[in-house]
């Protein structure tokens, strides 16, 4: 059985990470073209969001025995 509190915590972490990603996006694309640090920060946060989503899905898949 899926542990509801664990799922809620994983969703909270996913949302927090997605919020951090949104905050790191510049208002236009120019800084991403010219500043490697800005690109790296955005890329890293995209990676973290994807990892959080995979972790959440993996938990549900394992729990369901798929």
Tab-separated table of N, CA, C and O in Angstrom:
chain	number	residue	atom	x	y	z
A	1	UNK	N	0.831	-1.182	0.000
A	1	UNK	CA	0.000	0.000	0.000
A	1	UNK	C	0.875	1.245	0.000
A	1	UNK	O	1.880	1.310	0.689
A	2	UNK	N	0.495	2.204	-0.794
A	2	UNK	CA	1.248	3.452	-0.884
A	2	UNK	C	1.151	4.201	0.438
A	2	UNK	O	0.067	4.347	0.997
A	3	UNK	N	2.284	4.621	0.925
A	3	UNK	CA	2.304	5.427	2.148
A	3	UNK	C	1.986	6.865	1.770
A	3	UNK	O	2.799	7.557	1.158
A	4	UNK	N	0.805	7.296	2.145
A	4	UNK	CA	0.293	8.599	1.727
A	4	UNK	C	1.211	9.734	2.183
A	4	UNK	O	1.506	10.656	1.409
A	5	UNK	N	1.684	9.675	3.400
A	5	UNK	CA	2.547	10.755	3.902
A	5	UNK	C	3.864	10.815	3.119
A	5	UNK	O	4.375	11.912	2.853
A	6	UNK	N	4.391	9.670	2.752
A	6	UNK	CA	5.615	9.654	1.955
A	6	UNK	C	5.370	10.267	0.582
A	6	UNK	O	6.173	11.068	0.102
A	7	UNK	N	4.252	9.916	-0.035
A	7	UNK	CA	3.901	10.491	-1.341
A	7	UNK	C	3.727	12.001	-1.219
A	7	UNK	O	4.206	12.762	-2.067
A	8	UNK	N	3.051	12.445	-0.174
A	8	UNK	CA	2.871	13.890	0.036
A	8	UNK	C	4.214	14.601	0.174
A	8	UNK	O	4.403	15.693	-0.370
A	9	UNK	N	5.139	13.994	0.900
A	9	UNK	CA	6.463	14.592	1.076
A	9	UNK	C	7.209	14.648	-0.255
A	9	UNK	O	7.848	15.652	-0.577
A	10	UNK	N	7.125	13.604	-1.047
A	10	UNK	CA	7.785	13.595	-2.356
A	10	UNK	C	7.174	14.660	-3.276
A	10	UNK	O	7.900	15.346	-3.998
A	11	UNK	N	5.860	14.808	-3.244
A	11	UNK	CA	5.198	15.842	-4.050
A	11	UNK	C	5.602	17.229	-3.564
A	11	UNK	O	5.868	18.131	-4.372
A	12	UNK	N	5.694	17.411	-2.241
A	12	UNK	CA	6.120	18.706	-1.700
A	12	UNK	C	7.534	19.056	-2.174
A	12	UNK	O	7.799	20.172	-2.603
A	13	UNK	N	8.437	18.053	-2.124
A	13	UNK	CA	9.809	18.295	-2.582
A	13	UNK	C	9.845	18.622	-4.069
A	13	UNK	O	10.602	19.498	-4.508
A	14	UNK	N	9.036	17.915	-4.844
A	14	UNK	CA	8.962	18.183	-6.280
A	14	UNK	C	8.486	19.609	-6.530
A	14	UNK	O	9.064	20.333	-7.344
A	15	UNK	N	7.452	20.028	-5.843
A	15	UNK	CA	6.941	21.405	-6.005
A	15	UNK	C	7.963	22.438	-5.569
A	15	UNK	O	8.134	23.464	-6.234
A	16	UNK	N	8.636	22.193	-4.448
A	16	UNK	CA	9.663	23.126	-3.979
A	16	UNK	C	10.784	23.265	-4.994
A	16	UNK	O	11.262	24.375	-5.274
A	17	UNK	N	11.203	22.151	-5.546
A	17	UNK	CA	12.274	22.173	-6.541
A	17	UNK	C	11.823	22.875	-7.809
A	17	UNK	O	12.573	23.653	-8.400
A	18	UNK	N	10.580	22.627	-8.231
A	18	UNK	CA	10.041	23.304	-9.422
A	18	UNK	C	9.943	24.806	-9.178
A	18	UNK	O	10.227	25.612	-10.079
A	19	UNK	N	9.559	25.205	-7.964
A	19	UNK	CA	9.512	26.637	-7.633
A	19	UNK	C	10.908	27.261	-7.707
A	19	UNK	O	11.076	28.372	-8.220
A	20	UNK	N	11.906	26.552	-7.194
A	20	UNK	CA	13.280	27.052	-7.264
A	20	UNK	C	13.721	27.184	-8.717
A	20	UNK	O	14.410	28.148	-9.083
A	21	UNK	N	13.311	26.237	-9.558
A	21	UNK	CA	13.630	26.315	-10.985
A	21	UNK	C	12.994	27.567	-11.600
A	21	UNK	O	13.662	28.323	-12.299
A	22	UNK	N	11.713	27.773	-11.329
A	22	UNK	CA	11.029	28.957	-11.877
A	22	UNK	C	11.724	30.242	-11.464
A	22	UNK	O	11.875	31.162	-12.265
A	23	UNK	N	12.148	30.301	-10.212
A	23	UNK	CA	12.813	31.519	-9.702
A	23	UNK	C	14.179	31.735	-10.339
A	23	UNK	O	14.654	32.868	-10.402
A	24	UNK	N	14.812	30.668	-10.798
A	24	UNK	CA	16.143	30.810	-11.392
A	24	UNK	C	16.086	31.164	-12.881
A	24	UNK	O	17.114	31.477	-13.475
A	25	UNK	N	14.883	31.105	-13.472
A	25	UNK	CA	14.756	31.450	-14.891
A	25	UNK	C	14.774	32.966	-15.072
A	25	UNK	O	14.018	33.675	-14.411
A	26	UNK	N	15.620	33.465	-15.955
A	26	UNK	CA	15.637	34.903	-16.209
A	26	UNK	C	14.382	35.323	-16.985
A	26	UNK	O	13.696	34.493	-17.586
A	27	UNK	N	14.090	36.612	-16.960
A	27	UNK	CA	12.897	37.110	-17.652
A	27	UNK	C	13.034	37.023	-19.174
A	27	UNK	O	12.039	36.979	-19.883
A	28	UNK	N	14.262	37.024	-19.675
A	28	UNK	CA	14.475	36.762	-21.104
A	28	UNK	C	15.642	35.794	-21.265
A	28	UNK	O	16.325	35.473	-20.310
A	29	UNK	N	15.843	35.322	-22.457
A	29	UNK	CA	16.817	34.256	-22.694
A	29	UNK	C	18.264	34.733	-22.768
A	29	UNK	O	19.177	33.907	-22.732
A	30	UNK	N	18.500	36.024	-22.863
A	30	UNK	CA	19.864	36.530	-23.047
A	30	UNK	C	20.847	36.041	-21.981
A	30	UNK	O	21.933	35.572	-22.334
A	31	UNK	N	20.514	36.098	-20.698
A	31	UNK	CA	21.491	35.599	-19.718
A	31	UNK	C	21.824	34.120	-19.907
A	31	UNK	O	22.950	33.701	-19.631
A	32	UNK	N	20.876	33.353	-20.396
A	32	UNK	CA	21.159	31.941	-20.620
A	32	UNK	C	22.105	31.747	-21.798
A	32	UNK	O	22.877	30.786	-21.831
A	33	UNK	N	22.050	32.653	-22.749
A	33	UNK	CA	22.974	32.575	-23.885
A	33	UNK	C	24.386	32.992	-23.499
A	33	UNK	O	25.358	32.435	-23.995
A	34	UNK	N	24.479	33.989	-22.630
A	34	UNK	CA	25.786	34.590	-22.387
A	34	UNK	C	26.433	34.202	-21.058
A	34	UNK	O	27.636	34.401	-20.897
A	35	UNK	N	25.680	33.671	-20.129
A	35	UNK	CA	26.242	33.364	-18.812
A	35	UNK	C	26.165	31.863	-18.523
A	35	UNK	O	25.092	31.310	-18.316
A	36	UNK	N	27.317	31.258	-18.495
A	36	UNK	CA	27.361	29.817	-18.252
A	36	UNK	C	26.804	29.456	-16.876
A	36	UNK	O	26.115	28.451	-16.717
A	37	UNK	N	27.086	30.263	-15.861
A	37	UNK	CA	26.588	29.968	-14.521
A	37	UNK	C	25.058	29.947	-14.487
A	37	UNK	O	24.461	29.098	-13.830
A	38	UNK	N	24.422	30.862	-15.206
A	38	UNK	CA	22.960	30.900	-15.268
A	38	UNK	C	22.432	29.635	-15.950
A	38	UNK	O	21.472	29.024	-15.475
A	39	UNK	N	23.059	29.246	-17.048
A	39	UNK	CA	22.658	28.016	-17.749
A	39	UNK	C	22.841	26.794	-16.862
A	39	UNK	O	21.980	25.915	-16.811
A	40	UNK	N	23.972	26.732	-16.189
A	40	UNK	CA	24.252	25.588	-15.324
A	40	UNK	C	23.245	25.478	-14.178
A	40	UNK	O	22.795	24.383	-13.853
A	41	UNK	N	22.880	26.602	-13.592
A	41	UNK	CA	21.904	26.587	-12.507
A	41	UNK	C	20.551	26.087	-13.004
A	41	UNK	O	19.929	25.223	-12.377
A	42	UNK	N	20.107	26.598	-14.143
A	42	UNK	CA	18.830	26.152	-14.707
A	42	UNK	C	18.895	24.671	-15.060
A	42	UNK	O	17.981	23.908	-14.730
A	43	UNK	N	19.967	24.251	-15.704
A	43	UNK	CA	20.103	22.845	-16.090
A	43	UNK	C	20.106	21.935	-14.859
A	43	UNK	O	19.460	20.883	-14.852
A	44	UNK	N	20.803	22.342	-13.822
A	44	UNK	CA	20.854	21.543	-12.602
A	44	UNK	C	19.477	21.429	-11.958
A	44	UNK	O	19.061	20.350	-11.531
A	45	UNK	N	18.754	22.527	-11.927
A	45	UNK	CA	17.418	22.483	-11.323
A	45	UNK	C	16.438	21.682	-12.173
A	45	UNK	O	15.555	21.011	-11.630
A	46	UNK	N	16.587	21.712	-13.481
A	46	UNK	CA	15.761	20.844	-14.336
A	46	UNK	C	16.074	19.383	-13.992
A	46	UNK	O	15.162	18.565	-13.839
A	47	UNK	N	17.340	19.072	-13.862
A	47	UNK	CA	17.760	17.725	-13.487
A	47	UNK	C	17.131	17.307	-12.153
A	47	UNK	O	16.612	16.193	-12.018
A	48	UNK	N	17.154	18.194	-11.171
A	48	UNK	CA	16.575	17.876	-9.869
A	48	UNK	C	15.071	17.630	-9.949
A	48	UNK	O	14.554	16.711	-9.306
A	49	UNK	N	14.366	18.433	-10.749
A	49	UNK	CA	12.919	18.245	-10.917
A	49	UNK	C	12.647	16.874	-11.539
A	49	UNK	O	11.767	16.134	-11.081
A	50	UNK	N	13.400	16.534	-12.565
A	50	UNK	CA	13.216	15.232	-13.214
A	50	UNK	C	13.509	14.104	-12.226
A	50	UNK	O	12.751	13.123	-12.147
A	51	UNK	N	14.569	14.229	-11.448
A	51	UNK	CA	14.909	13.199	-10.466
A	51	UNK	C	13.816	13.044	-9.417
A	51	UNK	O	13.480	11.922	-9.022
A	52	UNK	N	13.267	14.160	-8.952
A	52	UNK	CA	12.180	14.089	-7.970
A	52	UNK	C	10.969	13.377	-8.570
A	52	UNK	O	10.328	12.553	-7.908
A	53	UNK	N	10.646	13.671	-9.822
A	53	UNK	CA	9.505	13.033	-10.485
A	53	UNK	C	9.751	11.529	-10.655
A	53	UNK	O	8.853	10.716	-10.416
A	54	UNK	N	10.960	11.163	-11.042
A	54	UNK	CA	11.304	9.745	-11.196
A	54	UNK	C	11.210	9.033	-9.847
A	54	UNK	O	10.679	7.920	-9.763
A	55	UNK	N	11.686	9.668	-8.805
A	55	UNK	CA	11.630	9.077	-7.470
A	55	UNK	C	10.182	8.829	-7.048
A	55	UNK	O	9.848	7.750	-6.543
A	56	UNK	N	9.330	9.799	-7.285
A	56	UNK	CA	7.910	9.659	-6.951
A	56	UNK	C	7.285	8.511	-7.745
A	56	UNK	O	6.617	7.635	-7.174
A	57	UNK	N	7.509	8.495	-9.034
A	57	UNK	CA	6.949	7.429	-9.887
A	57	UNK	C	7.503	6.063	-9.503
A	57	UNK	O	6.749	5.077	-9.452
A	58	UNK	N	8.778	5.979	-9.233
A	58	UNK	CA	9.400	4.701	-8.861
A	58	UNK	C	8.783	4.144	-7.585
A	58	UNK	O	8.559	2.936	-7.470
A	59	UNK	N	8.515	5.026	-6.644
A	59	UNK	CA	7.903	4.585	-5.404
A	59	UNK	C	6.523	3.977	-5.659
A	59	UNK	O	6.209	2.894	-5.160
A	60	UNK	N	5.706	4.655	-6.451
A	60	UNK	CA	4.366	4.157	-6.737
A	60	UNK	C	4.445	2.859	-7.530
A	60	UNK	O	3.737	1.890	-7.235
A	61	UNK	N	5.312	2.807	-8.531
A	61	UNK	CA	5.453	1.598	-9.349
A	61	UNK	C	5.876	0.408	-8.500
A	61	UNK	O	5.308	-0.685	-8.595
A	62	UNK	N	6.861	0.612	-7.646
A	62	UNK	CA	7.323	-0.472	-6.780
A	62	UNK	C	6.225	-0.917	-5.831
A	62	UNK	O	6.021	-2.118	-5.604
A	63	UNK	N	5.523	0.056	-5.272
A	63	UNK	CA	4.462	-0.280	-4.339
A	63	UNK	C	3.341	-1.075	-4.985
A	63	UNK	O	2.775	-1.989	-4.390
A	64	UNK	N	3.030	-0.762	-6.227
A	64	UNK	CA	1.964	-1.444	-6.935
A	64	UNK	C	2.416	-2.767	-7.540
A	64	UNK	O	1.597	-3.520	-8.062
A	65	UNK	N	3.700	-3.026	-7.499
A	65	UNK	CA	4.224	-4.275	-8.033
A	65	UNK	C	4.211	-4.338	-9.544
A	65	UNK	O	4.163	-5.408	-10.137
A	66	UNK	N	4.279	-3.175	-10.184
A	66	UNK	CA	4.272	-3.143	-11.645
A	66	UNK	C	5.658	-3.494	-12.104
A	66	UNK	O	6.170	-3.512	-13.034
